[in-house]
Coordinates of C-alpha atoms and ligand atoms in Angstrom, one line a residue:
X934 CA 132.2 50.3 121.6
X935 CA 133.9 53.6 121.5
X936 CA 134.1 53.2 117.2
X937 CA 130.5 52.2 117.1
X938 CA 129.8 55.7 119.0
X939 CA 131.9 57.6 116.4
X940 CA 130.1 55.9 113.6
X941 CA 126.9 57.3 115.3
X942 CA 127.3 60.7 115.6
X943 CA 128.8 60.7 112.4
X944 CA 125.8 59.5 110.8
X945 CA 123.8 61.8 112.4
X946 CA 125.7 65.1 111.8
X947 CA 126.0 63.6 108.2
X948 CA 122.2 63.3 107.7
X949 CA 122.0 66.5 109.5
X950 CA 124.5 69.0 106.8
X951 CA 122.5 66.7 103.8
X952 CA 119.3 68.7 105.2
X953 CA 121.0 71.9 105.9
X954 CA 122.9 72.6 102.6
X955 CA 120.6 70.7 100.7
X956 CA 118.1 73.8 99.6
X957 CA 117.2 71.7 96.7
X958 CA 115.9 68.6 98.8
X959 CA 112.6 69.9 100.2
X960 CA 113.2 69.9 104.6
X961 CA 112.0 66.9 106.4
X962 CA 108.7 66.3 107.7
X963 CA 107.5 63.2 109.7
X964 CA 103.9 63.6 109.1
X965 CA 103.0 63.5 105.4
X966 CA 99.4 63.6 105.3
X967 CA 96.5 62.6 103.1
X968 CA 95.4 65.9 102.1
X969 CA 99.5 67.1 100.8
X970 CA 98.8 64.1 97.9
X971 CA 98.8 65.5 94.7
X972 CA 96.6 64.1 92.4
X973 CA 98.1 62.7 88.9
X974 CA 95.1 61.3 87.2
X975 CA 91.7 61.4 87.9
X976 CA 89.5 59.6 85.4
X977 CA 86.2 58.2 85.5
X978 CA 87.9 54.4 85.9
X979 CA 90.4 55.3 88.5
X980 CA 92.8 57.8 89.9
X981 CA 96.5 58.1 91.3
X982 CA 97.6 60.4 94.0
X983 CA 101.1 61.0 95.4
X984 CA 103.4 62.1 97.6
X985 CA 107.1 62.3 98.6
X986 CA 108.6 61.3 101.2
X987 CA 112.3 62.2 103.1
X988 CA 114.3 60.6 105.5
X989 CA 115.7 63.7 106.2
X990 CA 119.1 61.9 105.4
X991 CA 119.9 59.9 102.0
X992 CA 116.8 58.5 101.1
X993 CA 114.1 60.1 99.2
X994 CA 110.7 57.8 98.2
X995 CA 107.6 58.5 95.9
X996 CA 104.8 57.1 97.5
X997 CA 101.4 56.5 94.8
X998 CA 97.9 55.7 96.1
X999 CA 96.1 53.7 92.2
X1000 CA 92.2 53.3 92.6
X1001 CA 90.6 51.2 90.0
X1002 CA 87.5 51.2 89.6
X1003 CA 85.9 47.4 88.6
X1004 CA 86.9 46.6 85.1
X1005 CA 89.5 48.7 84.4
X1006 CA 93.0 48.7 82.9
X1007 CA 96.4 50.6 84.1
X1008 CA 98.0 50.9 80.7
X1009 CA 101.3 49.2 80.9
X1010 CA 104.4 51.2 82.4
X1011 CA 107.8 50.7 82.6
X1012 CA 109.4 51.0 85.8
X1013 CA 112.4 53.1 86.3
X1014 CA 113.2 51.8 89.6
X1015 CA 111.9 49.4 92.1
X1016 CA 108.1 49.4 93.0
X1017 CA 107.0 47.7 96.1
X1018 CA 102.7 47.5 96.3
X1019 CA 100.1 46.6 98.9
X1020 CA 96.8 45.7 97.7
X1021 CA 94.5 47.8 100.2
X1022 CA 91.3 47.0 99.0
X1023 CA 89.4 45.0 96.1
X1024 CA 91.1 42.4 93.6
X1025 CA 93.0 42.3 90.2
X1026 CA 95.5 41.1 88.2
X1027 CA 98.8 42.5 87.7
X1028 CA 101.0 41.5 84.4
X1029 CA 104.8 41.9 84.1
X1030 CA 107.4 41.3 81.6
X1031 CA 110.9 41.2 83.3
X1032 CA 114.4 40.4 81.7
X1033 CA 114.2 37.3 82.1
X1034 CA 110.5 36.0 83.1
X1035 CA 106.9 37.2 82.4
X1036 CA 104.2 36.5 85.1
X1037 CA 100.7 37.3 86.1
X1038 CA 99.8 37.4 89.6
X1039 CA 96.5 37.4 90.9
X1040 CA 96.3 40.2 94.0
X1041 CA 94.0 40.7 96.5
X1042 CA 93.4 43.1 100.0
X1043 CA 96.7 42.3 101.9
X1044 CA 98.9 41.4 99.6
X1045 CA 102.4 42.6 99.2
X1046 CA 104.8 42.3 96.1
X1047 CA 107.7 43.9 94.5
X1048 CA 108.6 44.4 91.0
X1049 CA 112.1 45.3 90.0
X1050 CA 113.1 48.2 88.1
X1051 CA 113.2 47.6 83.9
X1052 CA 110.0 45.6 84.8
X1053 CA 107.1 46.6 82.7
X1054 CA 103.6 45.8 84.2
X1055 CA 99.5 46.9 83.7
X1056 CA 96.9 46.1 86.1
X1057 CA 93.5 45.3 85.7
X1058 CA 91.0 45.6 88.0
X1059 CA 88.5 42.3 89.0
X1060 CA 85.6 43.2 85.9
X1061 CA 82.3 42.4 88.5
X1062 CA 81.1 45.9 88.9
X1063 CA 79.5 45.1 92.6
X1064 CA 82.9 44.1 93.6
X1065 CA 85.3 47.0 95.5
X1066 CA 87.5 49.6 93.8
X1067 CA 91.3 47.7 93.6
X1068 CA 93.3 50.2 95.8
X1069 CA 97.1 49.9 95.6
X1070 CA 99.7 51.8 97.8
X1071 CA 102.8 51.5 95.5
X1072 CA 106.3 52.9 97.1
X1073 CA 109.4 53.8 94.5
X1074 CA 112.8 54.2 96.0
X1075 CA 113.6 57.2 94.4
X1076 CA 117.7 57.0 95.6
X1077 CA 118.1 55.2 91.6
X1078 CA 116.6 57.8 89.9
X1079 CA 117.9 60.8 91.7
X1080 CA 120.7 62.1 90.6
X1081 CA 123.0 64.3 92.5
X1082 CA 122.0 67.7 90.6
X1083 CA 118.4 67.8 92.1
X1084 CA 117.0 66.5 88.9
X1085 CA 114.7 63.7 89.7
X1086 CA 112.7 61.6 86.4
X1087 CA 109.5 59.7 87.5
X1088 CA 109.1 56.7 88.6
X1089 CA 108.1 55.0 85.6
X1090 CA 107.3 55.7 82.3
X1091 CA 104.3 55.0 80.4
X1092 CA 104.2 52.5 77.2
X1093 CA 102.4 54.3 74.6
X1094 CA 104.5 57.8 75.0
X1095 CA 107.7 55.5 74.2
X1096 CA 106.0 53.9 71.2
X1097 CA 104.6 57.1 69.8
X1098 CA 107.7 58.6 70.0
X1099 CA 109.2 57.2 67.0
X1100 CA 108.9 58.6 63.5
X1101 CA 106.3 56.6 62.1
X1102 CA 108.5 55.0 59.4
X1103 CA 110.3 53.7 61.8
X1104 CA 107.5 52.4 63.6
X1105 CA 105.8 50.9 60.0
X1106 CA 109.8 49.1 59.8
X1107 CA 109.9 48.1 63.5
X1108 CA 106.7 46.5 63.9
X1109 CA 106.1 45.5 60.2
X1110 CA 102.4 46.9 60.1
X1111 CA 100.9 48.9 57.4
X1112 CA 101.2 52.5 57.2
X1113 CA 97.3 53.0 58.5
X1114 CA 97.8 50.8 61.0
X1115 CA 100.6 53.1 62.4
X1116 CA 98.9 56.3 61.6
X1117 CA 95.7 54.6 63.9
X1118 CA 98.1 54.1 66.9
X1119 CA 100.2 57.9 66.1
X1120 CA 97.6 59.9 65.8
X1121 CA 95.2 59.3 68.3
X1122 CA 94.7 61.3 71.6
X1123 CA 96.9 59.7 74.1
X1124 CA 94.5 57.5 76.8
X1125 CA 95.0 58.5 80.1
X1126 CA 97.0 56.2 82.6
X1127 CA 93.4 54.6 83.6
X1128 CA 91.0 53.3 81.0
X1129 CA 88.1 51.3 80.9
X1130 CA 88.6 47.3 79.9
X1131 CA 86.8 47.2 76.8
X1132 CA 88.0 44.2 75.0
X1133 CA 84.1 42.8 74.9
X1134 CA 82.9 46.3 73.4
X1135 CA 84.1 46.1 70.2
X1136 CA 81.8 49.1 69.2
X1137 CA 83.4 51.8 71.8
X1138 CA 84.6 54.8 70.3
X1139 CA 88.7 54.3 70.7
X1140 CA 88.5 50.8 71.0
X1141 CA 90.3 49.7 67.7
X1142 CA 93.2 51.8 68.7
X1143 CA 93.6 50.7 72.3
X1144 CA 93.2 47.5 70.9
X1145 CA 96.0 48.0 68.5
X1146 CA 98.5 49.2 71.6
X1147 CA 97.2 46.6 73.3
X1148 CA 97.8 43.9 70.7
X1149 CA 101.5 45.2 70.3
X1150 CA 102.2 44.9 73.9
X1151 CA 100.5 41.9 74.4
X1152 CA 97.7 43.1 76.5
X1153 CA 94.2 41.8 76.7
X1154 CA 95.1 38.5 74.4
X1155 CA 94.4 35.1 76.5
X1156 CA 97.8 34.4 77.2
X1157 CA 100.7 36.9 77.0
X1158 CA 102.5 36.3 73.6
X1159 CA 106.2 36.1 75.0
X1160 CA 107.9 32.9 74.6
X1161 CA 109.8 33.2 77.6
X1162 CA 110.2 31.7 80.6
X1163 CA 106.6 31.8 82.5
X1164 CA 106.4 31.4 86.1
X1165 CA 103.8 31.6 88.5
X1166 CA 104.7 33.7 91.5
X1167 CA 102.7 34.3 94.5
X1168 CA 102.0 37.8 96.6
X1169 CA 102.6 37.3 100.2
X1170 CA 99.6 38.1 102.1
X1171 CA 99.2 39.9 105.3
X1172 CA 96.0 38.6 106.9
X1173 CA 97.1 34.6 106.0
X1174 CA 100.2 34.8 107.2
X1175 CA 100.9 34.1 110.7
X1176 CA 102.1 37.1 112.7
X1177 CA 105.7 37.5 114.2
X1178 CA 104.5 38.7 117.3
X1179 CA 100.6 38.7 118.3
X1180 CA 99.5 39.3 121.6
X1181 CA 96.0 40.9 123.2
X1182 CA 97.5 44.0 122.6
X1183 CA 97.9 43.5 118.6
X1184 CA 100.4 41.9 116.2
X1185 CA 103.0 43.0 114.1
X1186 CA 104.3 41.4 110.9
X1187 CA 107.5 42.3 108.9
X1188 CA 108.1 40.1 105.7
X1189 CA 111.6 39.1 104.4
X1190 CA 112.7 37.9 101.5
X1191 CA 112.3 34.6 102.8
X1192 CA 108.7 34.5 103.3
X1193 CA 108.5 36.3 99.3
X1194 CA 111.0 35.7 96.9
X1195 CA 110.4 38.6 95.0
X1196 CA 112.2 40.4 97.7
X1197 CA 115.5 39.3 97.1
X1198 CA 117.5 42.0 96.7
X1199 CA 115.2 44.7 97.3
X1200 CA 116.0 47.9 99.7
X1201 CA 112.6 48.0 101.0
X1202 CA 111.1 45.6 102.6
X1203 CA 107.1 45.4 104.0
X1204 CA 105.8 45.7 107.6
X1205 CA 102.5 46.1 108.8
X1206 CA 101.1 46.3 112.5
X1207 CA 98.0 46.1 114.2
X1208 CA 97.5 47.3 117.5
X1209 CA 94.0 47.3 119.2
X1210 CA 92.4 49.5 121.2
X1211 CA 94.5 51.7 123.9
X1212 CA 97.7 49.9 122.9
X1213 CA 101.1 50.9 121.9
X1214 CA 104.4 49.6 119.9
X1215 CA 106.9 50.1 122.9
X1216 CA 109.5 52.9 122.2
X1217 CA 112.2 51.4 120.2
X1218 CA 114.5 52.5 117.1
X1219 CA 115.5 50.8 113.9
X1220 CA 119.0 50.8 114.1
X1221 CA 119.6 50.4 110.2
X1222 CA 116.2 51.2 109.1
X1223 CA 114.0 54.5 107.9
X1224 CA 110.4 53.3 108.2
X1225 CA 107.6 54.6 106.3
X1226 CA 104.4 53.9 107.3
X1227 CA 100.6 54.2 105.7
X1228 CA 97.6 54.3 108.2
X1229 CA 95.3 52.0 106.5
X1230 CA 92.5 52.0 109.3
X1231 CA 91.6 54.2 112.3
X1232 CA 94.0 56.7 114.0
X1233 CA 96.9 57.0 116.2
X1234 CA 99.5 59.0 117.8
X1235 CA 103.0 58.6 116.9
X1236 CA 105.7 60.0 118.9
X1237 CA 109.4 60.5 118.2
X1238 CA 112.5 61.0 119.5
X1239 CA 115.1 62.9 118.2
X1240 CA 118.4 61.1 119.2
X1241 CA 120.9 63.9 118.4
X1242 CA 119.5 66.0 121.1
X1243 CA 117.4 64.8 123.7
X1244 CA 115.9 68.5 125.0
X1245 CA 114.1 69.0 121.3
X1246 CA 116.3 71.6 120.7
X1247 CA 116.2 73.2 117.1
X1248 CA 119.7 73.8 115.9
X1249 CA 119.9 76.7 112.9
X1250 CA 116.2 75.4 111.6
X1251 CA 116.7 71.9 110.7
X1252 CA 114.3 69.8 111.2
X1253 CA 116.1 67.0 113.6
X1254 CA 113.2 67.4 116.7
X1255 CA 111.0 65.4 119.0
X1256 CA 107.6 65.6 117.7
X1257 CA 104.3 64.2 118.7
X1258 CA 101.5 64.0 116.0
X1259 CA 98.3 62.6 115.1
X1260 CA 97.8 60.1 111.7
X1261 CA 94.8 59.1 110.2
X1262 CA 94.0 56.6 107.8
X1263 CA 95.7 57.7 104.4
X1264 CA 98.6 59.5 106.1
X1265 CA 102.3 58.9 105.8
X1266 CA 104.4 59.0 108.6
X1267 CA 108.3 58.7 108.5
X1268 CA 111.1 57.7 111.1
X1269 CA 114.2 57.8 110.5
X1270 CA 116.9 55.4 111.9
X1271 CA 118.1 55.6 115.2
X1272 CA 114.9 57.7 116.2
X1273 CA 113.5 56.4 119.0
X1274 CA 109.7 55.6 118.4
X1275 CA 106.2 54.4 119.7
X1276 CA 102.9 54.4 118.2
X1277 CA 99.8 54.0 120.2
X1278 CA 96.4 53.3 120.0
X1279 CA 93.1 55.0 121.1
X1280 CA 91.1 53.6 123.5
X1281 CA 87.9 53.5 120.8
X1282 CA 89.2 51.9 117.8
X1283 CA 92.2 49.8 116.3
X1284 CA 94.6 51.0 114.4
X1285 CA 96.5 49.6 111.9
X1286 CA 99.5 50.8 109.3
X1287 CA 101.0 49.1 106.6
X1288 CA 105.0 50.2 106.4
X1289 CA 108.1 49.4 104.4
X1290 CA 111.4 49.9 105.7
X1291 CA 114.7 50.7 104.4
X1292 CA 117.6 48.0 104.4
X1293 CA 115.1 45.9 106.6
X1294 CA 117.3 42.9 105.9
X1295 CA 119.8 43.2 108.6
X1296 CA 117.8 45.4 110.4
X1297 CA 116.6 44.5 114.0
X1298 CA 114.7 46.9 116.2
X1299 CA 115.8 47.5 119.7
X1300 CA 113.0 47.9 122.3
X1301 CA 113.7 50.7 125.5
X1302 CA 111.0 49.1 127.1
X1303 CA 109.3 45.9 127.7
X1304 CA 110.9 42.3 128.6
X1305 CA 113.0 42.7 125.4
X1306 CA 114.3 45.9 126.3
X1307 CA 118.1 46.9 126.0
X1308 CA 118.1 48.0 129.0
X1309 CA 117.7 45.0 130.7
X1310 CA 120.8 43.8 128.9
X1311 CA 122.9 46.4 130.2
X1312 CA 124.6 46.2 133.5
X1313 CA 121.6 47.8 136.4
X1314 CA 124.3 50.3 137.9
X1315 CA 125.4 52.0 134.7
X1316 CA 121.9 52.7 133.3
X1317 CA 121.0 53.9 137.2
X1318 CA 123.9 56.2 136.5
X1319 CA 122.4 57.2 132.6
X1320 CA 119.3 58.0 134.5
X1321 CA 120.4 59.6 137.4
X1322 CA 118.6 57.5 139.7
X1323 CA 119.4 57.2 143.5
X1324 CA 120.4 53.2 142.8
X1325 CA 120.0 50.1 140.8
X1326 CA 117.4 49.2 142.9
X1327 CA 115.1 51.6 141.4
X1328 CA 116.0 50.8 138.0
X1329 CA 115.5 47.2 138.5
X1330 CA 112.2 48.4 139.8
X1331 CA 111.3 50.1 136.9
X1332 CA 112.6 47.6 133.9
X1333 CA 111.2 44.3 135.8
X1334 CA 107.7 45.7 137.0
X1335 CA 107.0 45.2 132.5
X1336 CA 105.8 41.3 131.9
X1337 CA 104.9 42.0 127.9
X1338 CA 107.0 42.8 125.3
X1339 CA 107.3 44.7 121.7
X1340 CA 103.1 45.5 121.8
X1341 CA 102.4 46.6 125.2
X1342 CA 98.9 47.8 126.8
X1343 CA 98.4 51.2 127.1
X1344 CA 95.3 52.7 128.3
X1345 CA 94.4 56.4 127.6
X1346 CA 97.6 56.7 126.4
X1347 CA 96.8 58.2 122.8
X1348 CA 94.7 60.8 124.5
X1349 CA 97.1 61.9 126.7
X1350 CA 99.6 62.4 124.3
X1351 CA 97.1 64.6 122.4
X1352 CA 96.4 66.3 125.1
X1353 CA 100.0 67.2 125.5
X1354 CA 100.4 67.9 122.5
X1355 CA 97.9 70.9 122.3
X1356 CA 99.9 72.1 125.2
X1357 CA 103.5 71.7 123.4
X1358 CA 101.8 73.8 120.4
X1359 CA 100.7 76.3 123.0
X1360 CA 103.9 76.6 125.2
X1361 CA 105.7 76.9 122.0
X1362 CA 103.7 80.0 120.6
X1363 CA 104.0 81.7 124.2
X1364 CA 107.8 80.7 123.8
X1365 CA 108.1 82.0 119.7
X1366 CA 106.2 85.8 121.5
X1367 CA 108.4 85.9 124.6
X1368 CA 111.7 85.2 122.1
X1369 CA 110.4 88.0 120.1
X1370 CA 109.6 90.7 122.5
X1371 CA 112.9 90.1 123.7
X1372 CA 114.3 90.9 120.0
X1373 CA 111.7 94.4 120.3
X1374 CA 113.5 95.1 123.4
X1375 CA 116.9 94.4 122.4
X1376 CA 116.7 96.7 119.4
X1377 CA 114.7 99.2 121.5
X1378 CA 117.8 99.6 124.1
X1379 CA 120.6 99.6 120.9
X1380 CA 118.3 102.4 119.3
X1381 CA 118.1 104.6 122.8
X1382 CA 122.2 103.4 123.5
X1383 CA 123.0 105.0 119.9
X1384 CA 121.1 108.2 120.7
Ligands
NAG1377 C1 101.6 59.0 79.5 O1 102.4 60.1 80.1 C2 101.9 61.3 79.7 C3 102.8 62.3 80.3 O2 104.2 62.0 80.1 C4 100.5 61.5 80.1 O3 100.0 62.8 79.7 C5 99.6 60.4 79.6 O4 98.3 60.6 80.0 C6 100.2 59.1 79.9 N1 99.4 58.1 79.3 C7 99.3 56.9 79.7 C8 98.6 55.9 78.9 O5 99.7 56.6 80.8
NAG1378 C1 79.3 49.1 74.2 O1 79.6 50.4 74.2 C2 78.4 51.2 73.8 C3 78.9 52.6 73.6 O2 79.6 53.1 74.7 C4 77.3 51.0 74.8 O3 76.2 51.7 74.4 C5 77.0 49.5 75.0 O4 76.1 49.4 76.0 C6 78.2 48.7 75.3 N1 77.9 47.3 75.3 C7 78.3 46.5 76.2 C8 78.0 45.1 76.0 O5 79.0 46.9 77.2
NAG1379 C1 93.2 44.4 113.6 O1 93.0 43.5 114.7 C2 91.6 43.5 115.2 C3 91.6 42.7 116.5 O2 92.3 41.4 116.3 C4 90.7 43.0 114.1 O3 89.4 43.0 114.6 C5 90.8 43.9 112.9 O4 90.1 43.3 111.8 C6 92.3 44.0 112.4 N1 92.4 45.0 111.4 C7 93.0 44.7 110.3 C8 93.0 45.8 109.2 O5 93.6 43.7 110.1
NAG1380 C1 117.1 53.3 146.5 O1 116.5 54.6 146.4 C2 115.2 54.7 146.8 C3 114.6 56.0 146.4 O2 115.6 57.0 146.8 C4 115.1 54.3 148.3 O3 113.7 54.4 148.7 C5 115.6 52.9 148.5 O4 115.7 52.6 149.9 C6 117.0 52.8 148.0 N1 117.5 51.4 148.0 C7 118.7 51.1 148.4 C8 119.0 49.6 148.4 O5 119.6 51.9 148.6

């Protein structure tokens, strides 16, 4: 017990001094909203936006939002480090060449997947132009790629940058093509990440070039021209899979690397929860796990606790705090290990996130509240005594009196917490102006003490 606790607060202060001296790690933040994405591409077939995302201790993620519009093509990347992808909306197909196996997997809205680092992949978008835009919320662990100077390389790389970078002689040699054929793929404008699929236009502009990359990388062709081992993996999906819990309040889902194989051995592993209206995920903390969460439909509060110090307190500006916030669809929320947690509902509309968390393998939450809570597995008198209450009684009172677990009701709740939160912001300004006219004064008196 007592070398657990040690562990702890080691942990903490050590995530805590990573944030403080680290000037060159931007501070953490748990709210990472839709409008702080950056965009990267923007084309008339599709776009990518990103952010990053901090755990305010070791880890560091790149989160990328790919639209596609109907019949298009991501040109083919090669992944620096791991890529996990949920399919929010439409359908495509996503190629990959790994060391040992090349596969094509048909995706569509709920589906999860990983593809390892050193994996190259393209995506094509389902070609019916009535048909939705494919939208794909890609995460990259960016701990692999990070290196301990600051510098950071992206997440992957494209195809044709490391083609074209060779001399051209060497190119002629390497791929034993003529010297036009060469000069065709060299000297070209390079495509953007996003083109259109044109491989039944023979007569667009570009098109005998692209076709040329593609033919070299074995894009487009009926099969793809590898003689290796060809296996036929499957996505896990969200929506035909049974939940892990599921009450009336909602359901929650996290997926392991038994229920998708493609897991195996990854750091990151997919959740998603759905809780309907005026609802909440009782407080509870990941004790090996940083989660970080996408609101894919409707809003929510989120609230968290910070564990190092209860009162809220901020400690030479770092950023370890309770905070209460609002998310909306297409925000990014973060929460750290060991901070306590709880999302809730309003009372007018579901809403749902899709997550992945860190080291999710061994990780189990632990509930405050609820019939699984940890408290009710401690002994009544000493949590009376953690809680200063008059006697176990009371705390019996308050830990039975809870029949559901995990995804509890919670009426109004949301709004309140809103509420409160205007009222936090407020107390706090009043607070910042009554901390600085005591400053004024303080330097008034030492002024009229020196005279
Ligand atoms: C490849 O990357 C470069 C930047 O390194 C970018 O300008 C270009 O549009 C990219 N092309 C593709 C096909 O992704
Ligand atoms: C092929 O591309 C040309 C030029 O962009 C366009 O006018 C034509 O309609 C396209 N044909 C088909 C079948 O998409
Ligand atoms: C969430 O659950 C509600 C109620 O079961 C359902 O109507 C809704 O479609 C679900 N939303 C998603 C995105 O799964
Ligand atoms: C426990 O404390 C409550 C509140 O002070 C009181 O009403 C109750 O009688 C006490 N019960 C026992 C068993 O002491």
């Amino acid at each position: 017990m007592k070398s657990k606790a040690v562990v702890l607060v080691g942990v903490i202060l050590l995530c805590a001094l990573a944030t403080i001296n680290g000037e060159e790690r931007p501070g953490f933040s748990p709210l990472v909203t839709k409008e702080s994405r950056r965009t990267l591409t923007l084309t008339e077939s599709g776009g990518i936006t990103a952010v990053d995302v901090h755990d305010g201790c070791r880890g560091s993620y790149h989160l990328q939002f790919i639209t596609l519009e109907p019949g298009s093509l991501f040109l083919p990347v090669l992944l620096h480090t791991d890529m996990l992808f949920y399919v929010h909306t439409g359908r495509g197909t996503v190629t990959y060449i790994s060391e040992d196996e090349t596969d094509e997997i048909d995706v569509v809205r709920g589906d999860v997947y990983r593809l390892q680092q050193g994996t190259t992949f393209y995506v094509r978008s389902h070609p019916d132009p009535t048909r939705e835009k494919l939208r794909v919320h890609a995460i990259f662990d960016k701990t692999d790629i990070e290196d301990p100077l600051g510098f950071s390389v992206s997440a992957y790389s494209n195809l044709s940058d490391m083609v074209r970078g060779f001399d051209e002689k060497v190119l002629q040699s390497g791929f034993g093509v003529s010297e036009e054929a060469i000069r065709g793929l060299k000297w070209v404008p390079t495509p953007p990440s996003i083109v259109p699929t044109t491989h039944e236009n023979e007569t667009e502009k570009g098109n005998r070039k692209e076709g040329m990359l593609e033919a070299l990388l074995g894009v487009g062709g009926p099969t793809v021209v590898m003689n290796k081992k060809t296996t036929k993996a499957k996505p896990y999906n969200f929506f035909k899979a049974k939940p892990d819990v599921a009450n009336r309040n909602g359901w929650s889902t996290a997926v392991t690397h038994e229920d998708l194989q493609a897991l195996e051995g990854s750091n990151l592993a997919p959740f998603m929860v759905n809780l309907t209206r005026g609802s909440m995920m009782g407080p509870h903390w990941n004790p090996r796990a940083t989660e970080i969460a996408v609101v894919i439909h409707g809003q929510g509060m989120v609230q968290m606790v910070c564990p190092g110090d209860p009162s809220g307190k901020v400690d030479g500006g770092f950023a370890c705090r309770n905070a209460k916030f609002k998310v909306e669809e297409g925000d990014a929320f973060v929460v750290p290990r060991f901070h306590p947690m709880t999302q809730v509902s309003y009372n007018d509309d579901t809403f749902v996130f899709v997550g992945f968390s860190s080291m999710a393998g061994n990780n189990h939450p632990r509930f405050l509240a609820g019939k699984s809570s940890v408290l009710r597995a401690l002994d009544r008198d000493v949590v009376a005594a953690s809680f200063s209450a008059p006697n176990a009684s009371t705390i019996e009172g308050l830990l039975a009196s809870q029949g559901e677990s995990i995804i509890l009701a919670c009426t109004s709740c949301a709004e309140e917490l809103e509420r409160s939160m205007g009222e936090d912001v407020e107390r706090r300004k009043e607070e910042e102006e009554e901390r600085k006219r005591a400053e004024e004064d303080a330097k008034k008196r030492e002024v009229e003490e020196a005279r």
